[in-house]
Tab-separated table of C-alpha atoms in Angstrom:
chain	number	residue	atom	x	y	z
A	210	MET	CA	14.032	-27.843	23.359
A	211	LYS	CA	11.634	-25.428	22.151
A	212	VAL	CA	12.825	-22.016	20.915
A	213	LYS	CA	10.093	-19.364	20.419
A	214	THR	CA	12.227	-16.898	18.562
A	215	MET	CA	14.570	-16.837	15.630
A	216	GLY	CA	18.250	-15.899	15.773
A	217	LEU	CA	21.115	-17.365	17.892
A	218	ALA	CA	20.209	-19.713	20.881
A	219	ASN	CA	22.540	-21.044	23.520
A	220	LEU	CA	22.406	-24.683	23.925
A	221	THR	CA	23.917	-26.042	27.045
A	222	LEU	CA	24.755	-29.879	27.456
A	223	HIS	CA	25.529	-31.298	30.767
A	224	LEU	CA	26.585	-34.868	31.407
A	225	ASP	CA	27.096	-36.791	34.584
A	226	ILE	CA	28.767	-40.087	34.458
A	227	PHE	CA	28.491	-42.250	37.590
A	228	TYR	CA	30.937	-45.100	38.043
A	229	ASP	CA	30.524	-48.404	40.020
A	230	ASP	CA	33.158	-47.031	42.640
A	231	ASP	CA	30.805	-44.422	43.739
A	232	THR	CA	32.685	-41.893	41.660
A	233	SER	CA	31.177	-39.393	39.028
A	234	LEU	CA	32.464	-37.231	36.035
A	235	SER	CA	30.684	-34.042	35.030
A	236	ARG	CA	31.025	-32.500	31.757
A	237	SER	CA	29.224	-29.467	30.174
A	238	TRP	CA	29.431	-28.160	26.495
A	239	SER	CA	27.902	-24.828	25.443
A	240	LEU	CA	26.783	-24.571	21.852
A	241	ASN	CA	25.462	-21.529	19.762
A	242	VAL	CA	22.452	-22.959	17.681
A	243	LEU	CA	21.081	-20.743	14.690
A	244	VAL	CA	17.284	-20.853	14.651
A	245	MET	CA	16.098	-20.421	11.200
A	246	GLN	CA	12.797	-19.321	9.554
A	247	PRO	CA	10.354	-22.435	9.725
A	248	LYS	CA	9.439	-23.939	6.411
A	249	ARG	CA	5.888	-24.436	6.253
A	250	LEU	CA	3.221	-25.204	3.554
A	251	ILE	CA	1.677	-21.898	4.252
A	252	ASP	CA	4.690	-19.965	3.466
A	253	ARG	CA	5.266	-21.574	0.146
A	254	SER	CA	1.625	-21.012	-0.601
A	255	PHE	CA	1.780	-17.438	0.097
A	256	PHE	CA	4.805	-16.834	-2.085
A	257	PHE	CA	3.149	-18.676	-4.987
A	258	ILE	CA	-0.229	-16.990	-4.717
A	259	VAL	CA	1.107	-13.451	-4.359
A	260	PRO	CA	3.178	-12.993	-7.668
A	261	PHE	CA	0.303	-14.724	-9.456
A	262	VAL	CA	-2.430	-12.513	-8.110
A	263	VAL	CA	-0.181	-9.409	-8.724
A	264	ILE	CA	0.271	-10.172	-12.302
A	265	CYS	CA	-3.556	-10.714	-12.867
A	266	THR	CA	-4.141	-7.493	-10.992
A	267	SER	CA	-1.640	-5.439	-12.866
A	268	ILE	CA	-3.087	-6.728	-16.330
A	269	LEU	CA	-6.713	-5.439	-15.186
A	270	MET	CA	-5.250	-2.250	-14.177
A	271	GLY	CA	-3.438	-2.041	-17.555
A	272	THR	CA	-6.961	-2.004	-19.270
A	273	LEU	CA	-7.913	1.215	-17.279
A	274	LEU	CA	-4.697	3.104	-18.755
A	275	ASP	CA	-5.337	5.655	-21.384
A	276	THR	CA	-2.406	6.085	-23.720
A	277	THR	CA	-3.543	9.549	-24.870
A	278	LEU	CA	-3.757	10.780	-21.113
A	279	ILE	CA	-0.185	9.141	-20.454
A	280	ALA	CA	1.267	10.878	-23.547
A	281	GLY	CA	-0.302	14.034	-21.925
A	282	ILE	CA	1.226	13.690	-18.608
A	283	LEU	CA	4.668	12.797	-20.316
A	284	LYS	CA	4.263	16.011	-22.228
A	285	LYS	CA	3.960	18.009	-19.067
A	286	PRO	CA	5.806	15.748	-16.523
A	287	LYS	CA	5.461	18.237	-13.452
A	288	SER	CA	3.541	15.887	-11.481
A	289	VAL	CA	6.021	12.937	-12.444
A	290	ILE	CA	8.988	15.124	-11.365
A	291	VAL	CA	7.450	16.106	-7.965
A	292	GLY	CA	6.661	12.353	-7.358
A	293	PHE	CA	10.243	11.597	-8.052
A	294	VAL	CA	11.501	14.268	-5.734
A	295	ALA	CA	9.180	13.086	-2.943
A	296	GLN	CA	10.368	9.364	-3.563
A	297	TYR	CA	13.977	9.814	-3.562
A	298	GLY	CA	14.395	13.258	-2.142
A	299	LEU	CA	12.466	12.649	0.992
A	300	MET	CA	11.927	9.088	1.830
A	301	PRO	CA	15.610	8.156	2.553
A	302	PHE	CA	16.117	11.131	4.864
A	303	LEU	CA	12.935	10.552	6.495
A	304	ALA	CA	13.985	7.020	7.295
A	305	ILE	CA	17.575	8.435	8.763
A	306	ALA	CA	15.565	10.714	10.978
A	307	ILE	CA	13.089	8.076	12.248
A	308	THR	CA	16.046	5.893	13.278
A	309	LYS	CA	18.000	8.675	15.015
A	310	ILE	CA	14.843	9.966	16.864
A	311	PHE	CA	13.839	6.327	18.341
A	312	HIS	CA	17.364	5.187	18.811
A	313	TYR	CA	17.169	2.042	16.573
A	314	THR	CA	19.644	-0.662	16.697
A	315	PRO	CA	22.266	-0.642	13.836
A	316	LEU	CA	20.489	-3.503	12.080
A	317	ASN	CA	16.890	-2.158	12.428
A	318	SER	CA	18.399	1.420	11.297
A	319	LEU	CA	19.815	-0.121	8.107
A	320	SER	CA	16.738	-2.038	7.396
A	321	LEU	CA	14.452	1.054	7.653
A	322	PHE	CA	17.004	2.837	5.516
A	323	VAL	CA	16.835	0.365	2.869
A	324	ILE	CA	13.141	0.530	2.794
A	325	GLY	CA	13.495	4.462	2.334
A	326	CYS	CA	15.552	3.870	-0.682
A	327	CYS	CA	13.148	1.418	-2.363
A	328	PRO	CA	10.901	2.550	-5.564
A	329	GLY	CA	7.409	2.745	-5.275
A	330	SER	CA	5.162	-0.424	-5.105
A	331	GLY	CA	2.390	-1.852	-7.207
A	332	ALA	CA	0.037	-1.803	-4.203
A	333	SER	CA	0.091	2.092	-4.891
A	334	ASN	CA	-1.536	1.734	-8.159
A	335	GLN	CA	-4.401	-0.154	-6.388
A	336	TRP	CA	-4.940	2.322	-3.697
A	337	THR	CA	-4.681	5.176	-6.338
A	338	VAL	CA	-7.933	3.349	-8.054
A	339	LEU	CA	-9.717	3.361	-4.697
A	340	PHE	CA	-9.113	6.915	-3.847
A	341	ASP	CA	-10.082	8.136	-7.347
A	342	GLY	CA	-6.623	9.340	-8.165
A	343	ASP	CA	-4.966	9.349	-11.553
A	344	VAL	CA	-3.958	5.652	-12.383
A	345	ASN	CA	-2.360	6.850	-15.433
A	346	LEU	CA	0.059	9.019	-13.391
A	347	SER	CA	0.360	6.193	-10.877
A	348	ALA	CA	1.559	3.823	-13.589
A	349	ILE	CA	4.296	6.210	-14.999
A	350	MET	CA	5.484	7.104	-11.414
A	351	SER	CA	5.909	3.286	-10.656
A	352	PHE	CA	7.651	2.855	-14.119
A	353	VAL	CA	9.881	6.058	-13.292
A	354	SER	CA	10.808	5.020	-9.792
A	355	THR	CA	11.622	1.385	-10.558
A	356	THR	CA	13.832	2.448	-13.523
A	357	ALA	CA	15.678	4.994	-11.345
A	358	SER	CA	16.175	2.715	-8.713
A	359	PHE	CA	18.949	1.171	-10.758
A	360	VAL	CA	20.916	4.361	-10.187
A	361	MET	CA	19.373	5.886	-7.019
A	362	MET	CA	19.728	2.918	-4.713
A	363	PRO	CA	23.251	2.281	-5.262
A	364	LEU	CA	23.903	6.183	-5.029
A	365	TYR	CA	22.289	6.191	-1.619
A	366	PHE	CA	23.961	3.115	-0.324
A	367	TYR	CA	27.394	4.037	-1.136
A	368	THR	CA	27.060	7.526	0.096
A	369	ILE	CA	24.744	8.140	2.933
A	370	GLY	CA	24.500	4.333	3.525
A	371	ARG	CA	28.094	4.359	4.971
A	372	LEU	CA	26.390	5.621	8.260
A	373	PHE	CA	25.080	2.094	8.611
A	374	THR	CA	27.280	-0.307	6.442
A	375	ASP	CA	30.660	-0.086	8.133
A	376	GLU	CA	30.683	-3.738	8.753
A	377	LEU	CA	28.238	-5.230	6.174
A	378	SER	CA	28.390	-4.481	2.541
A	379	ILE	CA	24.871	-3.956	0.990
A	380	LYS	CA	24.341	-5.973	-2.283
A	381	VAL	CA	22.066	-4.396	-4.628
A	382	PRO	CA	19.658	-6.970	-6.293
A	383	PHE	CA	19.753	-5.726	-9.897
A	384	LEU	CA	17.972	-8.825	-11.088
A	385	GLY	CA	15.340	-8.419	-8.355
A	386	LEU	CA	14.875	-4.700	-9.701
A	387	ALA	CA	14.644	-5.943	-13.298
A	388	ARG	CA	11.990	-8.387	-12.243
A	389	SER	CA	10.055	-5.440	-10.583
A	390	LEU	CA	10.445	-3.387	-13.593
A	391	ALA	CA	9.256	-6.280	-15.783
A	392	LEU	CA	6.282	-6.653	-13.457
A	393	VAL	CA	5.331	-2.988	-14.176
A	394	ILE	CA	5.850	-3.085	-17.866
A	395	ILE	CA	4.653	-6.480	-19.256
A	396	PRO	CA	1.278	-6.849	-17.511
A	397	TYR	CA	0.265	-3.419	-17.912
A	398	SER	CA	1.188	-3.525	-21.407
A	399	ILE	CA	-1.044	-6.719	-22.011
A	400	GLY	CA	-3.879	-4.732	-20.298
A	401	ILE	CA	-3.263	-1.827	-22.624
A	402	ALA	CA	-3.599	-4.018	-25.586
A	403	ILE	CA	-6.608	-5.757	-24.339
A	404	SER	CA	-8.256	-2.453	-23.780
A	405	HIS	CA	-7.311	-1.295	-27.464
A	406	PHE	CA	-8.546	-4.385	-29.109
A	407	TYR	CA	-11.540	-5.016	-26.827
A	408	PRO	CA	-12.700	-1.467	-25.684
A	409	LYS	CA	-15.769	-2.858	-23.907
A	410	SER	CA	-13.497	-4.556	-21.319
A	411	ARG	CA	-12.527	-1.231	-19.726
A	412	LEU	CA	-16.231	-0.672	-18.987
A	413	VAL	CA	-16.370	-4.308	-17.365
A	414	VAL	CA	-13.022	-3.749	-15.315
A	415	LYS	CA	-14.258	-0.287	-14.102
A	416	LYS	CA	-17.265	-1.922	-12.468
A	417	ILE	CA	-15.473	-4.675	-10.843
A	418	MET	CA	-12.113	-2.916	-9.963
A	419	LYS	CA	-12.960	-1.226	-6.679
A	420	PRO	CA	-14.791	-4.157	-4.842
A	421	MET	CA	-12.067	-6.481	-6.151
A	422	MET	CA	-9.204	-4.342	-4.901
A	423	ILE	CA	-10.927	-4.028	-1.512
A	424	PHE	CA	-11.400	-7.895	-1.351
A	425	LEU	CA	-7.682	-8.552	-2.469
A	426	LEU	CA	-6.157	-5.834	-0.202
A	427	LEU	CA	-7.831	-7.301	2.810
A	428	PHE	CA	-6.982	-10.940	1.770
A	429	PHE	CA	-3.402	-10.047	1.519
A	430	LEU	CA	-3.482	-8.131	4.756
A	431	THR	CA	-4.886	-11.021	6.533
A	432	PHE	CA	-2.790	-13.743	4.948
A	433	SER	CA	0.557	-11.655	5.695
A	434	LEU	CA	-0.376	-11.373	9.363
A	435	VAL	CA	-1.004	-15.078	9.500
A	436	VAL	CA	2.026	-16.147	7.837
A	437	ASN	CA	4.333	-13.747	9.300
A	438	TRP	CA	2.916	-13.473	12.785
A	439	TYR	CA	6.040	-15.167	14.288
A	440	LEU	CA	8.245	-12.458	13.295
A	441	PHE	CA	6.395	-10.011	15.544
A	442	LYS	CA	7.781	-11.789	18.543
A	443	MET	CA	11.236	-10.657	17.523
A	444	LEU	CA	10.328	-6.802	17.661
A	445	ASP	CA	10.263	-4.449	20.297
A	446	LEU	CA	7.298	-2.136	20.968
A	447	SER	CA	9.255	1.089	20.262
A	448	THR	CA	10.197	-0.096	16.664
A	449	ALA	CA	6.817	-1.601	15.890
A	450	LEU	CA	5.143	1.809	16.617
A	451	SER	CA	7.811	4.029	15.013
A	452	ALA	CA	8.569	2.085	11.759
A	453	PRO	CA	5.310	2.739	10.245
A	454	LEU	CA	5.944	6.468	10.710
A	455	LEU	CA	8.170	6.251	7.308
A	456	PRO	CA	5.045	5.608	5.093
A	457	PHE	CA	2.810	7.727	6.974
A	458	SER	CA	5.327	10.615	6.823
A	459	GLY	CA	5.665	9.857	2.984
A	460	PHE	CA	1.817	10.096	2.529
A	461	ILE	CA	1.665	13.545	4.113
A	462	LEU	CA	4.684	15.281	2.824
A	463	GLY	CA	4.482	13.789	-0.600
A	464	ALA	CA	0.887	15.116	-0.961
A	465	THR	CA	1.893	18.409	0.663
A	466	LEU	CA	4.762	18.909	-1.720
A	467	ALA	CA	2.519	18.194	-4.684
A	468	TRP	CA	0.014	20.628	-3.306
A	469	ILE	CA	2.545	23.157	-2.824
A	470	CYS	CA	3.581	22.638	-6.435
A	471	ARG	CA	-0.144	23.332	-7.449
A	472	VAL	CA	-0.765	20.133	-9.343
A	473	GLU	CA	-4.322	19.074	-9.651
A	474	TRP	CA	-6.222	17.339	-6.781
A	475	ALA	CA	-6.211	13.832	-8.338
A	476	HIS	CA	-2.404	14.130	-8.706
A	477	VAL	CA	-1.876	15.374	-5.267
A	478	LYS	CA	-3.527	12.149	-3.974
A	479	THR	CA	-1.637	9.975	-6.388
A	480	VAL	CA	1.794	11.527	-5.530
A	481	GLY	CA	1.274	11.146	-1.686
A	482	ILE	CA	0.192	7.395	-2.166
A	483	GLU	CA	3.136	6.681	-4.527
A	484	ALA	CA	5.687	8.379	-1.952
A	485	GLY	CA	4.257	6.584	0.989
A	486	ILE	CA	4.018	3.094	-0.487
A	487	GLN	CA	7.337	1.401	-0.906
A	488	ASN	CA	8.514	-1.802	-2.558
A	489	VAL	CA	9.102	-3.651	0.385
A	490	SER	CA	9.754	-6.866	-1.531
A	491	ILE	CA	13.148	-5.244	-2.852
A	492	ALA	CA	14.160	-4.598	0.789
A	493	PHE	CA	13.605	-8.266	1.564
A	494	MET	CA	15.845	-9.259	-0.996
A	495	ILE	CA	18.612	-6.611	-0.305
A	496	ILE	CA	18.501	-7.809	3.430
A	497	MET	CA	18.383	-11.440	2.771
A	498	HIS	CA	21.177	-11.527	0.171
A	499	SER	CA	23.477	-8.886	1.863
A	500	PHE	CA	23.637	-10.043	5.448
A	501	PRO	CA	24.711	-13.382	7.039
A	502	GLN	CA	22.539	-15.378	9.334
A	503	PRO	CA	20.861	-14.792	11.733
A	504	TYR	CA	20.947	-10.962	10.888
A	505	ALA	CA	19.225	-11.715	7.658
A	506	THR	CA	16.257	-13.172	9.361
A	507	GLU	CA	16.382	-10.439	12.016
A	508	GLY	CA	16.691	-7.605	9.566
A	509	ILE	CA	13.465	-8.677	7.688
A	510	VAL	CA	11.237	-7.978	10.557
A	511	VAL	CA	11.345	-4.081	10.206
A	512	PRO	CA	10.284	-4.384	6.498
A	513	MET	CA	7.693	-6.971	7.575
A	514	VAL	CA	6.078	-4.383	10.266
A	515	VAL	CA	6.181	-1.475	7.572
A	516	ALA	CA	4.584	-3.639	4.921
A	517	LEU	CA	1.681	-4.850	7.253
A	518	LEU	CA	1.135	-1.415	9.093
A	519	THR	CA	1.355	0.769	6.072
A	520	THR	CA	-2.107	0.682	4.809
A	521	PRO	CA	-4.438	0.630	7.880
A	522	PRO	CA	-4.661	4.502	7.908
A	523	PHE	CA	-5.878	4.073	4.207
A	524	TRP	CA	-8.706	1.751	5.322
A	525	ILE	CA	-9.767	4.283	8.115
A	526	ILE	CA	-9.816	7.031	5.519
A	527	LEU	CA	-11.401	4.880	2.897
A	528	ILE	CA	-14.354	3.824	5.316
A	529	VAL	CA	-14.583	7.710	6.483
A	530	ARG	CA	-14.731	8.789	2.911
A	531	LYS	CA	-17.500	6.429	1.879
A	532	GLN	CA	-19.548	7.400	4.845
A	533	ILE	CA	-19.219	11.016	3.907
A	534	LYS	CA	-20.114	10.348	0.247
A	535	LYS	CA	-23.202	8.385	1.618
A	536	TYR	CA	-24.301	11.025	3.800
A	537	ARG	CA	-24.068	13.643	0.928
A	538	GLN	CA	-26.077	11.389	-1.466
A	539	LEU	CA	-28.690	11.161	1.274
A	540	GLN	CA	-28.765	15.046	1.569
A	541	GLN	CA	-28.793	15.458	-2.209
A	542	ARG	CA	-31.700	13.058	-2.402
A	543	GLY	CA	-33.478	14.942	0.336
A	544	LYS	CA	-33.139	18.131	-1.475
A	545	LYS	CA	-34.519	16.633	-4.789
A	546	SER	CA	-37.369	15.175	-2.864
A	547	ASN	CA	-38.211	18.560	-1.349
A	548	ILE	CA	-38.025	20.274	-4.809
A	549	HIS	CA	-40.311	17.616	-6.285
A	550	GLY	CA	-42.774	18.154	-3.411
A	551	ASP	CA	-42.813	21.778	-3.838
A	552	VAL	CA	-43.553	21.400	-7.689
A	553	ILE	CA	-46.360	19.156	-6.808
A	554	VAL	CA	-47.778	21.869	-4.390
A	555	ILE	CA	-47.347	24.511	-6.825
A	556	ASP	CA	-49.220	22.381	-9.346
A	557	ASP	CA	-52.072	21.800	-6.906
A	558	LYS	CA	-52.459	25.278	-6.187
A	559	SER	CA	-52.386	26.204	-9.933
A	560	SER	CA	-55.163	23.580	-10.422
A	561	LEU	CA	-57.377	24.831	-7.377
A	562	ASN	CA	-57.010	28.483	-9.100
A	563	ASN	CA	-58.154	26.969	-12.393
A	564	GLU	CA	-61.134	25.377	-10.966
A	565	LYS	CA	-62.179	28.690	-9.077
A	566	ASN	CA	-61.756	30.479	-12.408
A	567	HIS	CA	-63.998	28.230	-14.111
A	568	LYS	CA	-66.499	28.422	-11.421
A	569	LYS	CA	-66.463	32.115	-11.622
A	570	GLU	CA	-66.802	31.883	-15.555
A	571	ASP	CA	-69.871	29.489	-15.134
A	572	ASP	CA	-71.445	31.839	-12.608
A	573	VAL	CA	-71.028	34.831	-14.948
A	574	GLU	CA	-72.619	32.906	-17.790
A	575	THR	CA	-75.644	32.001	-15.427
A	576	MET	CA	-76.282	35.440	-14.452
A	577	GLN	CA	-76.075	36.599	-17.953
A	578	GLN	CA	-78.585	34.087	-19.041
A	579	LEU	CA	-80.856	35.192	-16.226
């Protein structure tokens, strides 16, 4: 028997016994079989590679941080406060709105709500670099949102979360939250120390950071699709198309809120990115530790879809943005070449005038001699 999707499958056994006296006996048994997530080498490789690369990337990101600028942001924390409001004041309610509008199943509704309550992800720091945002603000917001999650997540789960958790009790993975906080503090601190003792390292990292970020993000996107493709078979089309509206709405509304609050443009981009990109790995931990099987496996499908489909709009914007930059650079080069050409023409005209003047002077001298 081959089962194509995970969850509960009904297995029916039918036994026919034929005796020598031409009599027969038939028996049937029905069994519920739990189909679990397959354990493959590629899965183990994925879960080993991802944390290692994230730590290395965070160290490199730390070298780009400037403690002076961080202190300045903390002295005037307007952007941090706006980001906090966008993270915990908008995202949980956006998640609830999406589940109600698109009539999610109770399990998928709870999964999306859990994502909406999660803090910002480390991937937001990488996208902030690619979009020329404020990486110092991004690091501060990641730290603040992850620290606040120890309070905000239980607060939401045991208040508004009662809409979804009448039968299931959500277990907040405080150890997982502490691990996420450590992944923000320790690698970034190492990067700051490297930058302090070896200032030239910052220049090297600046040169390689953007190309490396593009490569790593594409690598993880492709790798994640390959590893988790089987989960998409468990998802209906409506949920697949509507679940990514949560991060998309976070991008737009977070940036809009920052713009309304009149923060600088780099901070507007950073707040939008931080609000939209959630730490979906925490949602995975919550669902896997809170729900019995097969609900746990079914519940991680929505976080997986959100994780994989959060960034495609960013890729489109990034490509368009680069093309616009190239076009503007070509225009500027064209203007410079035209200006340079005009100067040459002017010089040529002046040289011709000088030659004419010299000829006139020579003619006058010859006339005088005559």
